[in-house]
Coordinates of C-alpha atoms in Angstrom, one line a residue:
X1 CA 0.1 0.3 -0.2
X2 CA 2.8 2.5 0.7
X3 CA 4.5 1.5 -2.3
X4 CA 1.2 2.8 -4.4
X5 CA 1.2 5.7 -2.2
X6 CA 4.9 6.3 -3.0
X7 CA 4.4 5.8 -6.8
X8 CA 1.3 8.4 -7.0
X9 CA 3.4 11.1 -5.1
X10 CA 6.0 10.7 -7.8
X11 CA 3.6 10.9 -10.5
X12 CA 1.7 13.5 -9.2
X13 CA 5.0 15.7 -8.3
X14 CA 6.4 15.1 -11.8
X15 CA 3.1 16.4 -13.3
X16 CA 2.7 19.6 -11.0
X17 CA 6.6 20.2 -12.0
X18 CA 5.8 20.0 -15.5
X19 CA 2.5 21.8 -15.8
X20 CA 3.9 24.7 -13.1
X21 CA 7.3 25.1 -13.6
X22 CA 7.9 24.2 -17.0
X23 CA 4.4 25.4 -18.9
X24 CA 4.2 21.7 -20.2
X25 CA 2.0 18.9 -19.6
X26 CA 2.7 15.2 -19.2
X27 CA -0.8 13.8 -18.4
X28 CA -4.4 15.2 -18.5
X29 CA -6.1 17.2 -15.9
X30 CA -8.7 14.2 -15.8
X31 CA -6.0 11.7 -15.1
X32 CA -4.4 13.8 -12.5
X33 CA -7.6 14.5 -10.7
X34 CA -8.1 10.4 -10.6
X35 CA -4.6 9.7 -9.1
X36 CA -5.1 12.6 -6.9
X37 CA -8.3 11.2 -5.6
X38 CA -6.7 7.6 -5.5
X39 CA -3.9 9.4 -3.1
X40 CA -6.2 10.5 -0.8
X41 CA -8.5 7.8 -0.2
X42 CA -5.3 5.7 0.3
X43 CA -3.7 8.4 2.7
X44 CA -6.9 8.5 4.8
X45 CA -7.2 4.5 4.8
X46 CA -3.5 4.0 5.9
X47 CA -3.0 7.2 7.9
X48 CA 0.3 8.0 6.1
X49 CA 0.8 11.4 4.4
X50 CA 4.4 11.6 2.9
X51 CA 6.2 15.1 3.5
X52 CA 6.4 15.3 -0.2
X53 CA 2.6 14.5 -1.2
X54 CA 0.9 16.8 -3.4
X55 CA -2.2 16.9 -0.7
X56 CA -0.1 18.7 1.8
X57 CA 2.1 20.8 -0.9
X58 CA 0.3 23.4 -3.4
X59 CA 1.5 25.2 -6.2
X60 CA 5.0 25.2 -8.0
X61 CA 8.8 25.7 -6.5
X62 CA 9.8 29.1 -7.7
X63 CA 12.8 28.5 -9.9
X64 CA 12.9 30.9 -12.5
X65 CA 15.4 34.0 -12.3
X66 CA 12.4 36.6 -11.7
X67 CA 12.7 38.3 -8.3
X68 CA 11.1 36.4 -5.1
X69 CA 8.6 37.5 -2.4
X70 CA 7.0 35.8 0.5
X71 CA 3.3 36.4 0.9
X72 CA 1.8 37.8 4.2
X73 CA 0.0 34.7 4.4
X74 CA -0.3 31.8 2.6
X75 CA -2.6 31.4 -0.6
X76 CA -4.1 27.9 0.1
X77 CA -5.7 26.0 -3.0
X78 CA -9.4 25.0 -2.6
X79 CA -11.0 21.5 -2.0
X80 CA -13.0 20.5 -4.8
X81 CA -16.3 18.6 -5.9
X82 CA -18.1 17.5 -9.1
X83 CA -21.5 17.1 -7.5
X84 CA -24.0 19.9 -7.3
X85 CA -25.5 17.8 -4.4
X86 CA -22.1 18.9 -2.5
X87 CA -22.3 22.3 -3.2
X88 CA -26.0 22.4 -1.5
X89 CA -24.8 20.7 1.2
X90 CA -21.5 22.6 2.1
X91 CA -23.5 26.2 1.6
X92 CA -26.5 25.2 3.6
X93 CA -28.8 28.0 4.8
X94 CA -26.0 30.5 4.0
X95 CA -25.9 32.9 1.0
X96 CA -22.8 32.3 -1.2
X97 CA -21.6 34.0 -4.6
X98 CA -21.0 31.4 -7.7
X99 CA -18.1 32.2 -10.1
X100 CA -16.2 30.8 -13.1
X101 CA -12.8 29.3 -12.2
X102 CA -10.8 30.7 -14.4
X103 CA -7.9 28.6 -15.8
X104 CA -4.9 30.9 -15.8
X105 CA -2.0 32.2 -13.2
X106 CA -3.3 33.7 -9.9
X107 CA -1.6 37.0 -9.3
X108 CA -1.7 39.5 -6.6
X109 CA -1.7 43.4 -7.1
X110 CA -0.8 45.6 -4.7
X111 CA -1.5 49.4 -5.0
X112 CA 0.0 52.3 -2.8
X113 CA -1.5 55.9 -3.4
X114 CA -3.7 54.9 -6.0
X115 CA -0.9 53.5 -8.1
X116 CA 0.3 49.8 -9.4
X117 CA 3.5 49.3 -7.3
X118 CA 3.8 45.3 -7.2
X119 CA 2.6 42.2 -8.9
X120 CA 3.2 38.8 -7.5
X121 CA 2.4 35.6 -8.6
X122 CA 1.0 32.7 -6.3
X123 CA 3.8 30.6 -6.8
X124 CA 3.9 28.1 -4.2
X125 CA 1.5 29.3 -2.0
X126 CA 4.1 30.9 0.1
X127 CA 6.6 32.4 -2.2
X128 CA 6.0 34.2 -5.4
X129 CA 8.1 35.6 -8.2
X130 CA 7.7 39.5 -8.5
X131 CA 6.3 40.0 -12.1
X132 CA 5.3 44.0 -11.6
X133 CA 6.9 45.1 -15.2
X134 CA 4.7 42.3 -16.8
X135 CA 1.6 43.2 -15.1
X136 CA 1.7 46.6 -16.4
X137 CA 1.4 45.6 -20.0
X138 CA -1.8 43.3 -18.9
X139 CA -4.6 44.6 -21.6
X140 CA -7.3 45.4 -19.2
X141 CA -5.5 46.3 -15.9
X142 CA -5.7 49.8 -13.8
X143 CA -2.2 51.5 -13.3
X144 CA -3.8 54.1 -11.2
X145 CA -7.2 53.5 -9.0
X146 CA -9.4 56.1 -6.9
X147 CA -8.6 54.8 -3.7
X148 CA -5.5 56.0 -2.2
X149 CA -5.0 53.7 1.0
X150 CA -3.1 50.3 0.4
X151 CA -5.3 47.9 -1.5
X152 CA -4.5 44.5 -2.4
X153 CA -6.3 42.9 -5.1
X154 CA -6.2 39.1 -5.9
X155 CA -7.2 37.7 -9.6
X156 CA -6.3 35.8 -12.5
X157 CA -4.4 36.4 -15.3
X158 CA -5.6 34.8 -18.5
X159 CA -5.2 34.7 -22.2
X160 CA -8.5 33.9 -24.3
X161 CA -8.9 31.1 -26.8
X162 CA -9.0 33.5 -29.8
X163 CA -5.5 34.8 -28.4
X164 CA -4.4 31.3 -27.9
X165 CA -5.3 30.4 -31.5
X166 CA -3.5 33.5 -33.0
X167 CA -0.4 32.9 -31.5
X168 CA 0.1 29.3 -30.9
X169 CA 0.3 28.9 -34.9
X170 CA 3.1 26.1 -34.2
X171 CA 1.5 24.1 -31.4
X172 CA 4.1 25.0 -28.9
X173 CA 1.8 25.3 -26.3
X174 CA -0.8 22.7 -25.3
X175 CA -3.7 25.1 -23.9
X176 CA -4.0 28.7 -22.8
X177 CA -2.9 28.2 -19.3
X178 CA 0.3 27.3 -20.5
X179 CA 0.7 29.8 -22.7
X180 CA -0.5 32.2 -20.0
X181 CA 2.0 31.1 -17.7
X182 CA 4.9 31.4 -20.1
X183 CA 3.8 34.8 -21.0
X184 CA 3.2 36.1 -17.5
X185 CA 6.5 34.6 -15.9
X186 CA 8.8 36.2 -18.8
X187 CA 12.1 38.5 -17.9
X188 CA 11.2 40.6 -20.8
X189 CA 8.0 42.4 -20.7
X190 CA 7.5 42.8 -24.3
X191 CA 6.6 39.3 -24.8
X192 CA 4.1 39.8 -22.2
X193 CA 2.5 42.6 -24.0
X194 CA 2.3 40.9 -27.4
X195 CA 0.3 38.3 -25.6
X196 CA -3.0 39.9 -24.7
X197 CA -3.1 38.7 -20.9
X198 CA -6.3 40.0 -19.0
X199 CA -6.7 40.2 -15.2
X200 CA -9.9 39.5 -13.7
X201 CA -10.1 40.4 -10.0
X202 CA -12.0 37.5 -7.5
X203 CA -10.7 38.9 -4.0
X204 CA -10.1 42.0 -2.1
X205 CA -7.3 41.2 0.3
X206 CA -6.8 44.3 1.7
X207 CA -8.6 47.6 1.4
X208 CA -11.7 48.8 2.1
X209 CA -13.4 47.0 5.2
X210 CA -16.6 45.8 3.7
X211 CA -19.4 42.9 5.2
X212 CA -19.9 40.5 2.2
X213 CA -18.2 39.8 -1.2
X214 CA -20.8 40.8 -3.2
X215 CA -19.7 44.1 -1.9
X216 CA -16.1 43.6 -2.5
X217 CA -16.9 43.0 -6.1
X218 CA -18.5 46.2 -6.4
X219 CA -16.2 48.3 -5.0
X220 CA -13.4 46.6 -7.2
X221 CA -15.5 47.4 -10.1
X222 CA -16.0 50.9 -8.7
X223 CA -11.8 51.2 -9.0
X224 CA -11.9 49.8 -12.6
X225 CA -10.9 46.0 -12.2
X226 CA -12.6 43.7 -14.6
X227 CA -13.8 40.9 -12.0
X228 CA -15.1 37.6 -12.6
X229 CA -18.5 36.8 -13.3
X230 CA -20.7 35.9 -10.4
X231 CA -24.0 34.9 -9.4
X232 CA -25.6 35.3 -6.0
X233 CA -26.9 32.1 -4.8
X234 CA -28.5 30.1 -2.0
X235 CA -29.4 26.3 -1.4
X236 CA -32.5 26.6 -3.2
X237 CA -31.3 28.2 -6.4
X238 CA -27.6 26.8 -6.8
X239 CA -28.5 24.0 -9.1
X240 CA -30.0 26.2 -11.7
X241 CA -27.1 28.6 -11.5
X242 CA -24.8 26.0 -12.1
X243 CA -26.6 25.0 -15.2
X244 CA -26.5 28.3 -16.2
X245 CA -22.8 28.7 -16.3
X246 CA -22.4 24.9 -17.9
X247 CA -24.8 26.4 -20.8
X248 CA -22.5 28.9 -21.5
X249 CA -19.2 27.3 -21.2
X250 CA -19.0 26.8 -25.0
X251 CA -19.2 30.5 -26.0
X252 CA -17.3 31.6 -23.3
X253 CA -13.8 33.2 -24.4
X254 CA -11.8 32.4 -21.2
X255 CA -10.8 29.2 -20.5
X256 CA -12.7 27.9 -17.5
X257 CA -12.2 24.7 -15.5
X258 CA -15.2 24.9 -13.1
X259 CA -16.7 27.3 -10.7
X260 CA -16.2 28.6 -7.5
X261 CA -18.4 28.8 -4.6
X262 CA -17.4 31.1 -1.7
X263 CA -19.8 32.3 1.7
X264 CA -20.7 36.1 1.0
X265 CA -20.4 37.0 4.2
X266 CA -16.9 37.5 4.9
X267 CA -17.0 37.2 8.8
X268 CA -18.7 33.9 8.5
X269 CA -16.4 32.4 6.1
X270 CA -13.0 33.8 8.1
X271 CA -14.4 32.2 11.4
X272 CA -14.4 28.6 9.7
X273 CA -10.3 28.8 9.7
X274 CA -8.6 26.5 7.4
X275 CA -7.2 23.1 7.0
X276 CA -3.5 22.6 6.1
X277 CA -4.0 22.7 2.3
X278 CA -7.8 24.3 2.2
X279 CA -9.6 27.2 3.3
X280 CA -13.1 26.5 4.4
X281 CA -15.0 29.7 3.3
X282 CA -14.8 28.2 -0.3
X283 CA -14.7 25.4 -2.3
X284 CA -14.4 24.7 -6.4
X285 CA -16.8 23.0 -8.8
X286 CA -14.9 21.0 -11.3
X287 CA -16.8 19.9 -14.4
X288 CA -17.8 16.5 -14.6
X289 CA -16.3 15.7 -18.0
X290 CA -18.6 13.8 -20.5
X291 CA -16.7 10.5 -21.5
X292 CA -17.2 8.8 -24.8
X293 CA -15.0 5.3 -25.5
X294 CA -14.2 5.0 -29.6
X295 CA -11.6 3.5 -31.7
X296 CA -8.7 5.1 -32.9
X297 CA -8.4 5.1 -36.3
X298 CA -5.0 6.9 -37.4
X299 CA -2.6 9.3 -36.3
X300 CA -1.7 12.2 -38.6
X301 CA 1.6 13.8 -38.3
X302 CA 0.8 17.6 -39.1
X303 CA 3.9 19.5 -40.0
X304 CA 3.8 23.3 -38.9
X305 CA 5.9 26.6 -40.3
X306 CA 8.4 26.3 -37.7
X307 CA 9.3 22.8 -38.6
X308 CA 7.4 21.0 -35.4
X309 CA 5.2 18.0 -36.6
X310 CA 2.4 17.6 -34.1
X311 CA 0.3 14.3 -33.9
X312 CA -3.1 14.3 -34.1
X313 CA -5.6 11.4 -33.0
X314 CA -8.4 10.7 -35.7
X315 CA -11.2 8.5 -34.3
X316 CA -14.7 7.4 -34.7
X317 CA -17.2 10.1 -34.3
X318 CA -18.7 10.6 -31.1
X319 CA -21.1 13.0 -29.1
X320 CA -18.9 14.9 -26.5
X321 CA -20.9 18.0 -25.0
X322 CA -23.7 18.2 -27.6
X323 CA -21.2 18.3 -30.4
X324 CA -19.8 15.5 -32.9
X325 CA -16.0 15.0 -32.1
X326 CA -13.7 12.7 -34.3
X327 CA -10.0 14.2 -33.7
X328 CA -8.2 15.3 -30.8
X329 CA -4.5 17.1 -30.9
X330 CA -2.0 14.6 -29.0
X331 CA 0.4 17.6 -28.9
X332 CA 3.9 15.8 -28.9
X333 CA 5.6 12.5 -29.1
X334 CA 6.0 12.2 -25.5
X335 CA 2.2 11.9 -25.0
X336 CA 1.7 9.5 -27.8
X337 CA 4.4 7.1 -25.9
X338 CA 3.0 7.9 -22.3
X339 CA -0.6 6.5 -23.8
X340 CA 0.7 3.7 -25.8
X341 CA -1.4 4.7 -28.6
X342 CA -1.8 2.2 -31.2
X343 CA -4.1 1.8 -34.4
X344 CA -7.8 -0.1 -33.3
X345 CA -7.0 0.8 -30.0
X346 CA -10.2 1.7 -27.5
X347 CA -9.7 4.9 -26.2
X348 CA -12.0 7.4 -24.1
X349 CA -12.1 11.0 -25.1
X350 CA -13.6 13.7 -23.5
X351 CA -13.6 18.0 -23.9
X352 CA -11.1 19.7 -21.5
X353 CA -13.1 22.5 -20.0
X354 CA -16.0 21.3 -21.8
X355 CA -14.2 22.9 -25.3
X356 CA -11.0 20.9 -26.2
X357 CA -11.1 17.4 -27.3
X358 CA -8.4 15.3 -25.6
X359 CA -7.6 11.8 -24.9
X360 CA -8.7 10.8 -21.6
X361 CA -7.3 7.0 -21.5
X362 CA -6.3 4.3 -23.8
X363 CA -8.2 1.1 -22.7
X364 CA -6.0 -0.9 -25.2
X365 CA -2.4 0.3 -24.9
X366 CA -1.2 -1.6 -28.0
X367 CA 1.6 1.0 -28.5
X368 CA 1.7 0.4 -32.2
X369 CA 1.8 3.9 -33.2
X370 CA 5.7 5.0 -34.3
X371 CA 6.3 8.5 -35.6
X372 CA 7.5 8.6 -39.0
X373 CA 10.9 8.4 -40.4
X374 CA 10.5 10.9 -42.9
X375 CA 8.4 14.5 -42.8
X376 CA 4.8 13.6 -44.2
X377 CA 5.3 16.6 -46.8
X378 CA 8.7 17.1 -48.2
X379 CA 10.2 13.4 -47.5
X380 CA 13.1 14.6 -45.5
X381 CA 14.5 12.5 -42.5
X382 CA 12.8 14.0 -39.2
X383 CA 14.7 14.6 -36.1
X384 CA 13.3 13.8 -32.3
X385 CA 14.3 16.3 -29.9
X386 CA 14.1 16.0 -26.4
X387 CA 13.5 19.2 -24.5
X388 CA 13.1 19.3 -20.8
X389 CA 11.9 15.7 -20.9
X390 CA 9.6 16.5 -23.6
X391 CA 10.2 14.4 -26.6
X392 CA 9.1 16.2 -30.2
X393 CA 8.9 15.3 -33.6
X394 CA 10.7 18.0 -36.1
X395 CA 11.3 18.5 -39.9
X396 CA 14.7 20.1 -40.3
X397 CA 14.3 21.1 -44.0
X398 CA 14.1 24.8 -44.5
X399 CA 12.7 23.9 -47.7
X400 CA 9.9 22.1 -46.5
X401 CA 6.4 23.3 -48.5
X402 CA 4.9 22.8 -45.2
X403 CA 6.6 25.7 -43.7
X404 CA 5.7 27.8 -46.9
X405 CA 2.2 26.5 -46.6
X406 CA 1.8 27.8 -43.1
X407 CA 3.9 31.1 -43.7
X408 CA 1.4 31.7 -46.7
X409 CA -2.0 31.0 -44.6
X410 CA -0.7 33.4 -42.2
X411 CA 0.0 36.0 -44.9
X412 CA -3.8 35.7 -46.3
X413 CA -5.2 35.4 -42.7
X414 CA -7.8 37.8 -41.3
X415 CA -5.8 40.3 -39.5
X416 CA -3.2 40.2 -42.0
X417 CA -4.0 40.5 -45.9
X418 CA -7.4 39.2 -45.5
X419 CA -7.6 37.2 -48.2
X420 CA -11.5 35.2 -48.3
X421 CA -11.6 31.9 -49.7
X422 CA -7.9 31.3 -49.6
X423 CA -8.3 28.7 -47.2
X424 CA -4.9 26.0 -46.1
X425 CA -6.0 23.8 -48.5
X426 CA -6.4 26.0 -51.2
X427 CA -3.1 27.1 -50.8
X428 CA -1.7 23.8 -50.7
X429 CA -3.3 23.0 -54.2
X430 CA -2.0 26.3 -55.6
X431 CA 1.6 25.7 -54.1
X432 CA 1.7 22.2 -55.5
X433 CA 1.0 23.3 -59.1
X434 CA 3.6 25.9 -58.9
X435 CA 0.9 28.6 -59.4
X436 CA 2.1 30.2 -55.9
X437 CA 5.7 30.7 -55.3
X438 CA 5.8 33.8 -53.3
X439 CA 3.2 36.1 -51.6
X440 CA 3.5 38.5 -54.7
X441 CA 2.3 35.5 -56.8
X442 CA -1.2 35.4 -55.3
X443 CA -1.8 38.8 -56.7
X444 CA -0.8 37.4 -60.5
X445 CA -3.4 34.3 -60.4
X446 CA -5.4 36.2 -63.1
X447 CA -2.7 34.6 -65.8
X448 CA -3.3 30.9 -64.7
X449 CA -7.0 31.6 -65.3
X450 CA -7.2 28.3 -67.8
X451 CA -4.8 26.4 -65.4
X452 CA -6.7 26.9 -62.1
X453 CA -10.0 26.5 -63.9
X454 CA -9.1 23.0 -65.2
X455 CA -8.1 22.0 -61.7
X456 CA -10.1 19.4 -59.4
X457 CA -12.2 21.4 -57.5
X458 CA -12.1 24.7 -59.2
X459 CA -14.1 26.1 -62.1
X460 CA -14.9 29.4 -63.3
X461 CA -17.0 30.7 -60.3
X462 CA -14.1 29.7 -57.8
X463 CA -11.3 31.5 -60.0
X464 CA -13.3 34.4 -60.0
X465 CA -14.0 34.5 -56.4
X466 CA -10.5 34.0 -55.5
X467 CA -8.8 36.8 -58.0
X468 CA -12.0 39.1 -56.9
X469 CA -10.7 38.3 -53.2
X470 CA -7.1 39.1 -53.8
X471 CA -7.6 42.1 -55.6
X472 CA -9.4 43.5 -52.9
X473 CA -6.9 42.7 -50.4
X474 CA -4.5 44.6 -52.4
X475 CA -5.7 47.7 -51.1
X476 CA -4.1 47.4 -47.7
X477 CA -2.6 49.4 -44.8
X478 CA 1.0 49.3 -43.9
X479 CA 0.0 47.6 -40.6
X480 CA -1.7 44.8 -42.2
X481 CA 1.4 44.2 -44.5
X482 CA 3.9 44.4 -41.6
X483 CA 2.0 41.5 -40.0
X484 CA 1.4 39.6 -42.6
X485 CA 5.0 39.0 -43.5
X486 CA 5.5 37.1 -40.5
X487 CA 8.1 38.8 -38.9
X488 CA 8.9 36.8 -35.3
X489 CA 7.2 38.3 -32.5
X490 CA 5.5 41.1 -34.1
X491 CA 1.8 40.4 -33.4
X492 CA -1.1 42.5 -35.1
X493 CA -0.7 45.4 -32.0
X494 CA 2.9 45.6 -32.5
X495 CA 2.5 46.2 -36.5
X496 CA -0.2 48.9 -35.6
X497 CA 2.3 50.7 -33.0
X498 CA 5.1 50.5 -35.6
X499 CA 2.9 51.8 -38.2
X500 CA 1.5 54.4 -36.2
X501 CA 4.9 55.5 -34.9
X502 CA 6.2 55.9 -38.8
X503 CA 3.0 57.8 -39.4
X504 CA 2.1 55.3 -42.1
X505 CA 5.1 55.2 -44.2
X506 CA 5.8 52.1 -45.2
X507 CA 9.3 53.0 -46.6
X508 CA 10.4 54.5 -42.8
X509 CA 8.5 51.1 -41.6
X510 CA 10.8 49.1 -43.6
X511 CA 14.2 50.9 -42.8
X512 CA 13.8 51.3 -38.8
X513 CA 16.8 50.7 -37.0
X514 CA 17.0 48.9 -33.5
X515 CA 17.6 52.4 -31.9
X516 CA 14.3 53.8 -33.6
X517 CA 12.3 50.7 -32.8
X518 CA 13.3 50.5 -28.9
X519 CA 11.8 53.7 -28.6
X520 CA 8.2 52.6 -29.6
X521 CA 5.9 51.5 -26.6
X522 CA 5.8 48.0 -26.3
X523 CA 9.0 46.8 -28.5
X524 CA 11.7 45.7 -26.8
X525 CA 15.3 45.0 -27.6
X526 CA 14.5 41.4 -28.8
X527 CA 11.5 42.1 -31.0
X528 CA 13.8 44.9 -32.4
X529 CA 16.5 42.4 -33.0
X530 CA 14.4 40.2 -34.8
X531 CA 13.0 42.9 -36.8
X532 CA 15.8 44.7 -38.2
X533 CA 17.2 40.8 -38.9
X534 CA 14.3 40.1 -41.3
X535 CA 14.4 43.0 -43.3
X536 CA 18.6 42.6 -44.0
X537 CA 17.9 39.6 -45.3
X538 CA 18.2 40.1 -48.9
X539 CA 15.2 37.1 -49.7
X540 CA 12.9 39.1 -47.6
X541 CA 13.6 42.6 -49.0
X542 CA 13.4 40.9 -52.3
X543 CA 10.1 39.5 -51.5
X544 CA 8.6 42.9 -50.3
X545 CA 9.6 45.0 -53.1
X546 CA 8.1 42.0 -55.3
X547 CA 5.1 42.9 -53.9
X548 CA 5.0 46.7 -53.8
X549 CA 4.0 47.4 -57.3
X550 CA 1.0 44.8 -56.8
X551 CA -0.4 46.9 -53.7
X552 CA -2.1 49.5 -53.3
X553 CA -1.0 50.9 -49.7
X554 CA -3.2 53.4 -47.9
X555 CA -0.7 55.5 -46.3
X556 CA -2.9 58.5 -44.9
X557 CA -2.4 59.0 -41.4
X558 CA -4.8 60.6 -38.9
X559 CA -3.4 61.2 -35.6
X560 CA -5.0 59.1 -32.9
X561 CA -6.7 60.4 -30.8
X562 CA -8.3 63.1 -32.3
X563 CA -11.9 61.4 -31.9
X564 CA -11.6 58.2 -29.5
X565 CA -8.7 58.9 -27.5
X566 CA -9.2 57.6 -23.8
X567 CA -12.4 55.8 -24.5
X568 CA -12.7 52.2 -24.1
X569 CA -15.4 49.8 -26.1
X570 CA -16.6 46.4 -26.0
X571 CA -18.1 45.0 -29.0
X572 CA -20.7 42.1 -29.1
X573 CA -23.7 40.6 -31.3
X574 CA -23.8 40.6 -35.2
X575 CA -22.6 43.5 -37.2
X576 CA -24.4 45.2 -40.3
X577 CA -22.1 48.0 -40.9
X578 CA -18.2 46.3 -40.5
X579 CA -17.2 42.9 -42.0
X580 CA -16.5 41.6 -38.6
X581 CA -15.8 42.5 -35.2
X582 CA -12.1 42.8 -36.1
X583 CA -12.9 45.4 -38.6
X584 CA -14.8 47.5 -36.0
X585 CA -11.8 47.0 -33.7
X586 CA -9.4 48.0 -36.1
X587 CA -11.5 51.3 -36.8
X588 CA -11.6 52.2 -32.8
X589 CA -8.0 51.6 -32.5
X590 CA -7.1 53.6 -35.5
X591 CA -9.3 56.6 -34.2
X592 CA -7.0 56.2 -30.6
X593 CA -9.5 54.0 -28.8
X594 CA -9.5 51.0 -26.8
X595 CA -11.0 47.7 -27.2
X596 CA -11.6 45.1 -24.6
X597 CA -13.6 41.4 -24.4
X598 CA -16.0 42.2 -21.7
X599 CA -17.8 44.9 -19.7
X600 CA -16.0 46.7 -16.8
X601 CA -16.2 49.8 -14.8
X602 CA -13.5 51.4 -17.2
X603 CA -15.8 50.5 -20.3
X604 CA -17.2 53.8 -21.7
X605 CA -19.4 52.1 -24.6
X606 CA -20.8 48.7 -25.2
X607 CA -21.8 48.4 -29.2
X608 CA -24.5 46.1 -29.7
X609 CA -27.2 46.5 -32.2
X610 CA -29.7 44.8 -29.9
X611 CA -30.2 47.3 -27.4
X612 CA -32.8 45.4 -25.6
X613 CA -31.2 41.7 -25.5
X614 CA -30.7 39.7 -22.3
X615 CA -27.0 39.1 -22.8
X616 CA -24.7 38.9 -20.2
X617 CA -22.8 41.8 -21.4
X618 CA -25.8 44.1 -21.8
X619 CA -27.0 43.3 -18.3
X620 CA -23.3 44.2 -17.0
X621 CA -23.2 47.5 -18.9
X622 CA -26.5 48.5 -17.1
X623 CA -25.4 47.6 -14.1
X624 CA -22.4 49.3 -14.4
X625 CA -23.9 52.4 -16.1
X626 CA -22.1 51.7 -19.3
X627 CA -23.8 53.4 -22.4
X628 CA -25.3 51.0 -24.9
X629 CA -24.8 52.0 -28.5
X630 CA -25.6 50.5 -31.9
X631 CA -23.2 50.2 -34.6
X632 CA -25.2 53.1 -36.5
X633 CA -24.8 55.7 -33.5
X634 CA -21.1 54.6 -33.3
X635 CA -20.6 55.5 -36.9
X636 CA -22.2 58.7 -36.3
X637 CA -20.2 59.2 -33.5
X638 CA -16.8 58.9 -35.8
X639 CA -17.9 61.0 -38.7

């Protein structure tokens, strides 16, 4: 029995070390919870708790070179349940607050004299890492607040699913939580700034003395903080409230691995004290994963533009959380080997956080799936690399077409050149036929009319749509073109800042040196060097020069702030005048305004064509007195 306890402690600690210290994942959350519950049961049965057991040790050990700081009081983790009946029993006859349990990195902010003076990660619960410079770059964080006394706020730093997909193009990160942790704990704050990290407050540790949690939430809102969405509950309505959250998880833009229930009465909660590991005033509710058993049909090895070859499991379709699922990313070779995957194996699958398809376990474990010895795209011999104990598969060929396809996919994407209809699959066909060899060729497809029309899956109508979309995209802006080039670390926001600093002069943008770049807000030494190195390469400059005669670049420049400076907007619902929300956001930012994904006390306007809707954002706006305007009213505002 003790041997099994030792095995479980070792496995769980290895998983925690990978997850918290190295921002990688060697087992699923579901598997971790299963093993953890087994360990708890064995410890109770035998009365043995090892000093290294994760049941008495929380969080990660701080090992980075960031400054360290001890928390004034321990930050304990929460006890958990997957049963609504246990929540009802736990709450009893008391009032509570139910809120999202956001899946990011807990951060503690300290304000003095109304200014942010310190930000510290949760760390191991005793000691955290000081990340003040990085926290100042969080998208929605207030750097100054009205309250001038000392204020300590606890909250979660997160990255949305949309930003995760935009940043994680090469599959380096398994989920938004891993990306967020790596972003927040950076030594260079410009990397954090490029990742669009947001902060949602959930607790007031020090500041205004209040009797109830809901009053703390209201007060934090009044100070300019975005807070975690919550609902007042009692024993009678908690089941309905849990279901309301569950019904919306599929459309929720921030990763959530469950809910948190806390007593509303602060004094009562504090009077209960704590255990060695858990506070008694709150409990976590974890989503009960819906499992489905199926058969593994194949493992596809997908080459990315960085050369990383990612395994994707394809299985017999199953219904999960109301949708049909037939594939799941396995992320890396180590996980393939850990799961002992084999074609024909019986596997159980689920949706992590009710969103992302994952393999829970392999019931057969034949282990017959082996990594390909050659790149599935170019045929070059593959390489297996071991980084921090994680084995990954790579294509070392710099001329691999997959790298070209991914680069072209980025070039035509919505936030770049925005060429509709030119999907990755279509690009592959056009590259295979040698119709597209450089980005400039995209704008010269007209000369291949007969060839393209005759290709399988194409025709006159498809050809006309493609060439029309390319012609439309040819009328572009310097910021779009700059982002489209795929310069390392230069995201949408960075491209806009660089273009604005150069007053949209493409010649000035192209010829920037490192000294000029680092003077631009959000651009650091590493980004500046990558930028200059890109344009210093002869083939890159030749690629850009080839594009120039084919594009109509709008270099007109309007001083930002002339209309929307200092104004913050949130956009929701369908749009009629703008092509999509990104186009509306672009216009707001072009005129000096800011956009956010959720309504807070700092929001000036919520744009929603359905002003009378009962959406959560509309309700929040009305609660906070945020003005709701239609798209037409917004257009009138910027005339």
